[in-house]
Coordinates of C-alpha atoms in Angstrom, one line a residue:
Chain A
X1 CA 59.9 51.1 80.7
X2 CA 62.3 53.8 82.6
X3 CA 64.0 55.9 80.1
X4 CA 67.7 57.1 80.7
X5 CA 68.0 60.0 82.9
X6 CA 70.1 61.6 80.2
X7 CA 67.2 62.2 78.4
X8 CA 65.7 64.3 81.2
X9 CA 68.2 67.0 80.5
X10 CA 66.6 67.8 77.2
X11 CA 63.4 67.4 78.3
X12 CA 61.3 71.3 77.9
X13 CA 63.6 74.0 79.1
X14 CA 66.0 71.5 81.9
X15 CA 68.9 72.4 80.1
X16 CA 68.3 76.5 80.3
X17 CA 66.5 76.0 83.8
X18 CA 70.2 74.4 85.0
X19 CA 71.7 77.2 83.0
X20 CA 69.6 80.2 84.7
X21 CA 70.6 78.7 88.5
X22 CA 74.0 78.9 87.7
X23 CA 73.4 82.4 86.7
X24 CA 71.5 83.2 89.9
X25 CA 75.0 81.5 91.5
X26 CA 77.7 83.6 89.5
X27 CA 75.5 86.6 89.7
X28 CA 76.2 87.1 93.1
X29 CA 79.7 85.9 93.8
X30 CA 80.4 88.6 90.5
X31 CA 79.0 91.5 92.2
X32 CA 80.9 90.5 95.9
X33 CA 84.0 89.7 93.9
X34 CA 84.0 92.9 92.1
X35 CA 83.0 94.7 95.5
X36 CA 85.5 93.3 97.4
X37 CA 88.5 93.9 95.2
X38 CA 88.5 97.6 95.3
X39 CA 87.2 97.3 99.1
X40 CA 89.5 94.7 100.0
X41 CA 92.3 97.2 98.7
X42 CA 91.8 99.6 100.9
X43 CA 91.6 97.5 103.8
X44 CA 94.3 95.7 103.2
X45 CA 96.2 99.3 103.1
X46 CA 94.1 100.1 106.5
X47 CA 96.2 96.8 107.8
X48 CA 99.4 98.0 107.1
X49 CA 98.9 101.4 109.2
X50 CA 100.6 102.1 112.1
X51 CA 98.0 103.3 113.8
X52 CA 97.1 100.8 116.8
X53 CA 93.1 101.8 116.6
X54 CA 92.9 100.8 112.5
X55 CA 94.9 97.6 113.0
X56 CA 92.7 96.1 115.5
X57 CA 89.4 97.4 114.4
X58 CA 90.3 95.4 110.8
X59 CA 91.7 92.7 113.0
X60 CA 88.9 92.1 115.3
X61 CA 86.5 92.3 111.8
X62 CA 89.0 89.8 109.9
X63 CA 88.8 87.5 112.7
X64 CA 85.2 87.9 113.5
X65 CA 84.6 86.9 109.6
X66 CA 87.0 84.4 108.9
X67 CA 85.8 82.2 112.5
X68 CA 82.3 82.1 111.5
X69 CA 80.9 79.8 108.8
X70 CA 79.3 81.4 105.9
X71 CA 76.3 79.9 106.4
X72 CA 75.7 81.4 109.9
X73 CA 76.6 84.8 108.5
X74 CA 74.0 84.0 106.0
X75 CA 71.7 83.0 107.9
X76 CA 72.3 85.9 110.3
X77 CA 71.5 88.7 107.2
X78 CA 68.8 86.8 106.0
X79 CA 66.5 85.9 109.0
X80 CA 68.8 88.2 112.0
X81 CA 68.8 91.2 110.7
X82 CA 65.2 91.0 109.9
X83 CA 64.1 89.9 113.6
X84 CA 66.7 92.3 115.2
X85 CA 66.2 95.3 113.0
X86 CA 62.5 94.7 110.9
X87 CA 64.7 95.0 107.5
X88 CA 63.6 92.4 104.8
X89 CA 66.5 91.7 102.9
X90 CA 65.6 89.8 99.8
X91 CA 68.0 86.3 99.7
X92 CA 69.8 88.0 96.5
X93 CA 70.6 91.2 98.8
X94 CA 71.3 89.2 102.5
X95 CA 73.7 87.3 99.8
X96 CA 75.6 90.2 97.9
X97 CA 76.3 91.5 101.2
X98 CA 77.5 88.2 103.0
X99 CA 79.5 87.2 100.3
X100 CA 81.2 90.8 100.1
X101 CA 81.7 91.2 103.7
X102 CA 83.6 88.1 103.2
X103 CA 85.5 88.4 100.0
X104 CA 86.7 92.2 101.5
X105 CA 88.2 90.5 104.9
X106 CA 90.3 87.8 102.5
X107 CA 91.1 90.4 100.0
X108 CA 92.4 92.6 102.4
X109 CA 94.4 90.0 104.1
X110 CA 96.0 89.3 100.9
X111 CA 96.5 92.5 100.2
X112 CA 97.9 92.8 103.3
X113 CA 100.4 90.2 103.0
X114 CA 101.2 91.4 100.0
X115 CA 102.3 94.9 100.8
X116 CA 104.7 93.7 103.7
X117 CA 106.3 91.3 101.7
X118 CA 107.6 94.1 99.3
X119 CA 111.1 94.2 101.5
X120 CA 112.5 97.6 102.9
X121 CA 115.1 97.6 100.4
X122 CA 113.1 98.6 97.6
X123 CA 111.8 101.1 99.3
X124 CA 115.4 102.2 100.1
X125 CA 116.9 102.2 97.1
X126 CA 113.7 103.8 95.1
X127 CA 114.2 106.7 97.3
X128 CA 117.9 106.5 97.1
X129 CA 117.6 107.6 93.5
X130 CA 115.7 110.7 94.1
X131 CA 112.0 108.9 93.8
X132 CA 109.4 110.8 95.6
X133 CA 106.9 108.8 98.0
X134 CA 104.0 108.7 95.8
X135 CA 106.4 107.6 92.6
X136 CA 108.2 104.9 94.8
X137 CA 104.6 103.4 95.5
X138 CA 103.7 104.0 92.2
X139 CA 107.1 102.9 90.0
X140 CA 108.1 99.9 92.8
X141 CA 105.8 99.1 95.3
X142 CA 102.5 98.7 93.5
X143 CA 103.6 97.1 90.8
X144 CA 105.4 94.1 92.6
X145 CA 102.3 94.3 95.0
X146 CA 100.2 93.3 92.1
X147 CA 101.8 90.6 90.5
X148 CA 101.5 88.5 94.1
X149 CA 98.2 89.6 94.0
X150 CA 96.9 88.7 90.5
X151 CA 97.1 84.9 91.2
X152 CA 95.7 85.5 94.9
X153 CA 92.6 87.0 94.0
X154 CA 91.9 85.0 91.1
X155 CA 91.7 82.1 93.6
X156 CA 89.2 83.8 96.1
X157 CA 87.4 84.5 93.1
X158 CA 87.0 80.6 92.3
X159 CA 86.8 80.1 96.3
X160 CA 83.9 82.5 96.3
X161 CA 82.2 80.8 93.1
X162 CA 81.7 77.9 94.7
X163 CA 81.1 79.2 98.3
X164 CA 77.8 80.7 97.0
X165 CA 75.6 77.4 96.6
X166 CA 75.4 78.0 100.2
X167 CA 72.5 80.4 99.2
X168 CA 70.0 77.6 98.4
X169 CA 70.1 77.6 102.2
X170 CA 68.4 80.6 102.4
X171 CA 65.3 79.2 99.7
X172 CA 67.5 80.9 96.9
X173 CA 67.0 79.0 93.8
X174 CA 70.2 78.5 92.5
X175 CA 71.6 75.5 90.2
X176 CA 71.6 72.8 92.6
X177 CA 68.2 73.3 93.7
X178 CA 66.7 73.1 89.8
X179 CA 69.3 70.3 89.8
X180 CA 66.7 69.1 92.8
X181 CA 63.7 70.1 91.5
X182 CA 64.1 68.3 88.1
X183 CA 65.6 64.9 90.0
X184 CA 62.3 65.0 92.2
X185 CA 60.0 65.8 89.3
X186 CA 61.5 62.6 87.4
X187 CA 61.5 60.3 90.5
X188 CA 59.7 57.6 88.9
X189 CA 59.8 58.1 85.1
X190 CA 63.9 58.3 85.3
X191 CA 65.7 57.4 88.5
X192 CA 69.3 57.6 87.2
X193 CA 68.3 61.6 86.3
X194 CA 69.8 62.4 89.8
X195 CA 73.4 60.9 88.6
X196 CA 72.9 62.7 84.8
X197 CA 72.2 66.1 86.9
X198 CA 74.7 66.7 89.1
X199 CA 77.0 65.5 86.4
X200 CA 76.1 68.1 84.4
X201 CA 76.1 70.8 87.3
X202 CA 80.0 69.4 88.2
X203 CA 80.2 70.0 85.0
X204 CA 78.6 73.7 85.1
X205 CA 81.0 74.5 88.0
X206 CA 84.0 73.1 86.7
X207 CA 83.3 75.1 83.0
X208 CA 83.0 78.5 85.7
X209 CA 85.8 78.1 87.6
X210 CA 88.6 75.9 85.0
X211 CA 89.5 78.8 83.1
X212 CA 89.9 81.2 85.8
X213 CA 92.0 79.0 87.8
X214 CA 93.8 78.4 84.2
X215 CA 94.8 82.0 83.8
X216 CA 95.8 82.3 88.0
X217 CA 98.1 79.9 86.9
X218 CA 99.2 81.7 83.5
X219 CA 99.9 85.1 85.5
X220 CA 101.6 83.0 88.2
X221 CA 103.9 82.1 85.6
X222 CA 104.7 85.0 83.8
X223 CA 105.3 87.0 86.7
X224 CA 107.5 84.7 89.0
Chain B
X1 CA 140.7 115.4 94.2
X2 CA 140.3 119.7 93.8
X3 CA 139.8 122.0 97.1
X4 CA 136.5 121.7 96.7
X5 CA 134.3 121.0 99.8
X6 CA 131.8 118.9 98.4
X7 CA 130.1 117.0 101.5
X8 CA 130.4 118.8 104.9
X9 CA 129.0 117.1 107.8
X10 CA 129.4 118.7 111.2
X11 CA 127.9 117.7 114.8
X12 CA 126.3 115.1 113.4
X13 CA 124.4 112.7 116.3
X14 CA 121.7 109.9 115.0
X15 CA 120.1 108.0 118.1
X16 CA 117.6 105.5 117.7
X17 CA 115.5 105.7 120.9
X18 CA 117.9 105.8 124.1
X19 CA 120.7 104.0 121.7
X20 CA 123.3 106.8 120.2
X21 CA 124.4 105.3 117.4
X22 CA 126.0 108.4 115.6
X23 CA 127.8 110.8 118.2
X24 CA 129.4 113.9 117.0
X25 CA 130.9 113.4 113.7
X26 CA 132.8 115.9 111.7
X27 CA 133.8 115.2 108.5
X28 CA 134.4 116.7 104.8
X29 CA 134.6 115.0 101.8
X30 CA 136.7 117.5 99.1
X31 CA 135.5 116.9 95.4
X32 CA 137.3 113.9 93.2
X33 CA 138.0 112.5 97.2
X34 CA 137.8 108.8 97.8
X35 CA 136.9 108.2 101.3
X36 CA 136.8 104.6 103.0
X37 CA 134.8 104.4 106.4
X38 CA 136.4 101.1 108.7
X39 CA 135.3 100.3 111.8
X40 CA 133.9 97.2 113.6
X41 CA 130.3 96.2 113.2
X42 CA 127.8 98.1 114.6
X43 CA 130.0 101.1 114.8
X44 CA 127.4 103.0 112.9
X45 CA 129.2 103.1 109.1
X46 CA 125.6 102.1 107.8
X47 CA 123.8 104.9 109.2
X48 CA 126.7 107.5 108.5
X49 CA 125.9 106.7 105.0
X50 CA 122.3 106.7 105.5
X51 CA 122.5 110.1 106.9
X52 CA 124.4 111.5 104.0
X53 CA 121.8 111.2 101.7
X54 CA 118.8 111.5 104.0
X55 CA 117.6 107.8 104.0
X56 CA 118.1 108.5 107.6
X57 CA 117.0 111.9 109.4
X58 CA 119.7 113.4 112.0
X59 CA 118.9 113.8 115.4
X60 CA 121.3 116.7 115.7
X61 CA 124.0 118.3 113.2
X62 CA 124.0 119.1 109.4
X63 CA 124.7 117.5 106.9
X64 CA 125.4 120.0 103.8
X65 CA 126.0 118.9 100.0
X66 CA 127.2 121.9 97.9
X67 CA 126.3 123.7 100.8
X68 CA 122.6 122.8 100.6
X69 CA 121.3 121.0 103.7
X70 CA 120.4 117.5 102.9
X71 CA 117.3 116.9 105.3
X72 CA 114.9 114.7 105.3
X73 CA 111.5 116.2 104.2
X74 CA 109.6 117.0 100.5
X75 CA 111.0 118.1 97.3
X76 CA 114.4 119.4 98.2
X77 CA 115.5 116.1 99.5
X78 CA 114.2 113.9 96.2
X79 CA 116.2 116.7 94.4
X80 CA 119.4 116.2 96.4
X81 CA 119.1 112.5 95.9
X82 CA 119.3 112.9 92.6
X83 CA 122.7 113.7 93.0
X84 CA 123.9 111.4 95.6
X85 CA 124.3 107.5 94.0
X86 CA 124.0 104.7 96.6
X87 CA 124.6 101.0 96.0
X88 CA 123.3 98.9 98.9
X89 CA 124.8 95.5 100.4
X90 CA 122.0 93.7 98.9
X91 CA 122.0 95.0 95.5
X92 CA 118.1 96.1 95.4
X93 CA 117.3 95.9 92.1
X94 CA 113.5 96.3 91.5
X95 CA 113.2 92.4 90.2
X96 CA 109.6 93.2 87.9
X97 CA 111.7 95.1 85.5
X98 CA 114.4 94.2 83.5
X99 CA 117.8 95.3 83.3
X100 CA 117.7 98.3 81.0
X101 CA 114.5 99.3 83.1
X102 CA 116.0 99.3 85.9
X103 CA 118.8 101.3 84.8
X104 CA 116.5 103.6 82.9
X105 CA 113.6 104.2 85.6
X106 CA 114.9 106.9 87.7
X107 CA 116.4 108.9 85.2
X108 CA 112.9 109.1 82.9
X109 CA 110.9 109.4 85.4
X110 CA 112.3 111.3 87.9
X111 CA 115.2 113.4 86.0
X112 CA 112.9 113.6 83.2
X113 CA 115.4 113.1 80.6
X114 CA 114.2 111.9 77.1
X115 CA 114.2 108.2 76.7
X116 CA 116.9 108.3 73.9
X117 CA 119.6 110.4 75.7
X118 CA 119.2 108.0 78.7
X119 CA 119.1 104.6 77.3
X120 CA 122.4 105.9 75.5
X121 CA 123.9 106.6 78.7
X122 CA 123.0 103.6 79.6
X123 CA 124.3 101.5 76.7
X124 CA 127.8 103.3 77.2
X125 CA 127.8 102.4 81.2
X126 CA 126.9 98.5 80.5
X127 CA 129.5 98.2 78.2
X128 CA 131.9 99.6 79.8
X129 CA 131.1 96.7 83.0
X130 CA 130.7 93.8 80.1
X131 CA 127.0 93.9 81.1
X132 CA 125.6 95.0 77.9
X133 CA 124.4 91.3 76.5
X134 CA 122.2 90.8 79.9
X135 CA 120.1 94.2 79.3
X136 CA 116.9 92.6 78.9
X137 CA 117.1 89.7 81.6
X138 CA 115.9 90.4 84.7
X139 CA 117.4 90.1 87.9
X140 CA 116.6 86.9 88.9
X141 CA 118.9 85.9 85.8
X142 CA 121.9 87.5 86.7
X143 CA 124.6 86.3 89.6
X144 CA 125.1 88.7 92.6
X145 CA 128.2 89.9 91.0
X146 CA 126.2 91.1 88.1
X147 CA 123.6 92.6 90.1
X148 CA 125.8 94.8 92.0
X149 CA 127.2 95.5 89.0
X150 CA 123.5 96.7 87.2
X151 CA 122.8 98.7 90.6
X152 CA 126.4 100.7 90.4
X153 CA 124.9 101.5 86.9
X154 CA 121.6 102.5 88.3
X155 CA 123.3 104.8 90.4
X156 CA 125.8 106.1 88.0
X157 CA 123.0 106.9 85.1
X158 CA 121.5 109.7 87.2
X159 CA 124.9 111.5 87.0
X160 CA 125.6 112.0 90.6
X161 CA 128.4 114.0 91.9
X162 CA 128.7 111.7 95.0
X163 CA 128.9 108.0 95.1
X164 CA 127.9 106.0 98.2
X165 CA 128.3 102.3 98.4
X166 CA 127.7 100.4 101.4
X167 CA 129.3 97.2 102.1
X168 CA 128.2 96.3 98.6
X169 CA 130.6 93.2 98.3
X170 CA 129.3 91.7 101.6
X171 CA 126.8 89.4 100.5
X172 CA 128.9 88.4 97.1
X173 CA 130.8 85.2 97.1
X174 CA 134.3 85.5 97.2
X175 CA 134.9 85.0 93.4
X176 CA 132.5 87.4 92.4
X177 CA 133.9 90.2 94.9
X178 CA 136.9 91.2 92.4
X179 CA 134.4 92.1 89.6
X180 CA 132.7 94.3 91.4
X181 CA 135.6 95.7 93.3
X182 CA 137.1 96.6 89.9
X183 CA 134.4 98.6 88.8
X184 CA 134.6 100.7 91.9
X185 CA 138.5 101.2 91.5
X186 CA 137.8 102.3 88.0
X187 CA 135.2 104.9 88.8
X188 CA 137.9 106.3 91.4
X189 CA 140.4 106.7 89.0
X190 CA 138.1 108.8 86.6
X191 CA 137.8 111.0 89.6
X192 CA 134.0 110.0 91.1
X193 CA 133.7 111.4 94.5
X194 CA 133.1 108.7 96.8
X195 CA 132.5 107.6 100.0
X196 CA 132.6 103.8 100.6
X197 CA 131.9 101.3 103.6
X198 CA 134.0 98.1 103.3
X199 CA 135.5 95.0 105.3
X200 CA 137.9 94.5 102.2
X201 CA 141.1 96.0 103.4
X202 CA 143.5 95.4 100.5
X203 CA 140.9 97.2 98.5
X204 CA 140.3 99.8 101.1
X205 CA 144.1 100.5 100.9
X206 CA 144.0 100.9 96.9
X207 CA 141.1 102.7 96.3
X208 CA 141.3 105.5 99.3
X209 CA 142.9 108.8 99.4
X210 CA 141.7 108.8 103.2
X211 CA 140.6 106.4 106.1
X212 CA 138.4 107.2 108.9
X213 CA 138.0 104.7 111.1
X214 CA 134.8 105.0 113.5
X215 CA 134.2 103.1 116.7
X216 CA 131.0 104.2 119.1
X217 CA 130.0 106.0 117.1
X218 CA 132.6 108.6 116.8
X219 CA 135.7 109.0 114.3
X220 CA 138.3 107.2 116.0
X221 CA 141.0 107.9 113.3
X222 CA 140.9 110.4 110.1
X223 CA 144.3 109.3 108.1
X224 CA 146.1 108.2 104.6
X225 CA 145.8 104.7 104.4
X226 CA 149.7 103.8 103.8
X227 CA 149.9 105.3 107.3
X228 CA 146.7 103.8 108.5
X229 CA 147.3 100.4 108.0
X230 CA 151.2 100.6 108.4
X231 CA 150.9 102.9 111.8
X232 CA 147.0 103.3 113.4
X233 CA 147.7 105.7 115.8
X234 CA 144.8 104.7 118.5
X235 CA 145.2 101.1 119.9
X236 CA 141.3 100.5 119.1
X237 CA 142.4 100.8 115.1
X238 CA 145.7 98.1 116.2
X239 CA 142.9 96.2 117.8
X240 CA 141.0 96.0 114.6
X241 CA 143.4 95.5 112.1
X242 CA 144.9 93.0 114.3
X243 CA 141.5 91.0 113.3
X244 CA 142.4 91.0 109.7
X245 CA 145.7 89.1 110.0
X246 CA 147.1 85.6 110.9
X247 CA 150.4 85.1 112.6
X248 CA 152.2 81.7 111.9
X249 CA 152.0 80.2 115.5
X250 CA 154.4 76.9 115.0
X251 CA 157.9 77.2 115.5
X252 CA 158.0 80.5 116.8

């Protein structure tokens, strides 16, 4: 008789299998999400210069990374680069980079945005009261900067979670592929595993992202 | 008002790429003097003011404060600030930090005052404008007429010896312009030296010991108000004041 496919999850080490391809997943949008924040600052402050060569060098790279899909970026690191140049990026590495290339373009955008919405105003009346440059940035601008940002980047950060189970396109074993591999070793024994898996890795995802998204909206709210 | 020249301005000329927006003007403010600038829009009040505290840099001319030249680079301007006060039209308050904050910021940080002496200061000013129960909303709490009330303090808690307020009752509604109004009368008759841009003539006339009246750019008219509003001597200053009144057209 076929057993129920919930049973498969408990079956020898499923459970932590599921567990370690999230890891693989969250390892890697972690490390580009922590990468691109403080890089993603500083181009976002490039943006804002006056200087006609800084703002279309980040354009032309904001554009050139937004238009193309991940995947082809991915798959450009991970088999391009290795034609063009001989480098063998490992998946992990062709990954991390992707993913902060990515996250540094949207973060600086944000950023971006950010700093141009503080209106001239503030600026005005900081230095009407005798503020220096560096303590109206530091007293006024920054701080407002931040609170529109908080929210922002906590929803890349969520964006970028999921983004990276593009990666299993590249042969990276992440949580969806065990999620594959224990469906296809179960085939027969328990066909209903493949609805009991991917239940559990909606699941998985929604347990990552849920309380991130809960305190974007917690911030959102305490800073107005 | 004493003989004391406290703000001297002479050949002062601000252009904006080809546009001349400022274009010779000579003027001195004495200590305790209220001075109201008039003039139509665009006549370059804004950037007068501007220019007296260095939010603007001249293109020619000085501007001196106690005889120091307010310029517009490094330390020695942040320190002449400190003793110039401007309100702005659209009462910037810094909206992350509340009230007291506000109020407080500038003189902590900048003055480096100790927190107590400040905050006492600034207890006694929000009294004295009835603002003392909203000291720990923010500014997105308050009406405009309370802002530009909170920003007059901001200024004032830095002790400045000049006051500059720019069309600060513009973007009020009518109701709340009194309120705010007030405050500025009051400031004039504990002897604040100030110099004020307004479209509120009946206020204009109370509050200043002199008009100027500035049109292109240049000061058209430099008079006592009773005799600039009863008898402008240039036709431009008729002109404009003519704007300000209604005749009754029926049955004449």
């Amino acid at each position: 008789m076929q057993g129920s496919g919930i049973s498969v999850l408990f079956m020898g080490k499923n459970l932590l299998r599921l567990l370690g391809g999230l890891w693989v997943t969250l390892r890697i949008s972690l490390i580009a999400v922590l990468l691109s924040i403080p890089l993603g600052l500083l181009f976002g402050m490039l943006m804002t210069l006056k200087s006609p060569v800084s703002r279309i060098v980040s354009r032309v790279y904001l554009e050139f990374i937004r238009i193309m899909p991940q995947l082809v970026l991915l798959f450009i690191a991970y088999f391009g680069v290795t034609r063009a140049f001989g480098w063998n990026l490992s998946g992990d590495t062709s990954a991390i980079i992707v993913f902060t290339l990515w996250g540094t373009a949207e973060m600086g955008d944000l950023v971006r945005s950010a700093l141009i919405s503080i209106p001239k105003h503030q600026y005005d009346s900081a230095m009407a009261l005798g503020m220096s440059r560096v303590q109206t940035f530091g007293y006024v601008v920054v701080p407002q900067t931040m609170r529109r940002l908080i929210p922002l980047t906590i929803n890349l950060t969520t964006r970028m979670i999921k983004t990276t189970s593009l990666v299993v396109l590249i042969g990276m074993t992440e949580v969806l592929k065990v999620g594959k591999q224990i469906i296809d070793a179960n085939r027969f024994d328990y066909p209903t595993a493949a609805l009991w898996v991917y239940g559990v890795i909606f699941l998985l995802y929604f347990l990552a992202c849920f309380p991130i998204s809960m305190l974007a909206r917690k911030l959102e709210k305490r800073w107005r | 008002m004493e003989d004391k020249i406290l703000l001297e301005i002479s050949g002062l000329v601000k252009r904006f790429g080809s546009e001349t927006v400022l274009n010779g003007i000579d003027l001195s403010v004495h200590k305790g003097e209220v001075v109201v600038v008039l003039g139509p829009s665009g006549c370059g009040k804004s950037t007068l003011l501007r220019c007296m505290n260095g939010l603007e840099p001249p293109t020619d001319g000085t501007v001196l404060l106690d005889g120091k030249a307010v310029t517009a680079d490094g330390k020695k301007i942040t320190e002449l600030r400190q003793k110039i006060g401007m309100v702005f039209q659209s009462y910037d308050l810094f909206p992350h930090k509340s009230i007291m904050d506000n109020i407080t910021l500038a003189p902590i940080k900048v003055q480096k005052r100790p927190k107590r002496e400040v905050e006492q200061d600034a207890q006694r000013l929000l009294k004295r404008v009835g603002l003392w129960e909203k000291r720990k909303a923010y500014p997105r709490e308050l009406s405009g007429g309370q802002k530009q009330r909170a920003a007059i303090i901001r200024a004032l808690c830095m002790n400045p010896e000049l006051m500059l307020f720019d069309e600060v009752t513009a973007a009020l509604d009518p109701e709340m312009v009194k309120e705010v109004l007030d405050v500025i009368l009051e400031l004039a008759e504990s002897g604040m030296t100030m110099v004020i841009v307004t479209h509120e003539m009946q206020f204009a006339r109370a509050v200043a010991d002199r008009i100027i009246f500035l049109d292109n750019g240049k000061i058209v008219e430099n008079s006592k108000p009773d005799e600039f509003f009863t008898n402008p001597k240039s036709q431009r200053a008729k002109d404009f004041l003519k704007t300000f009144s209604f005749e009754k057209r029926k049955n004449s």
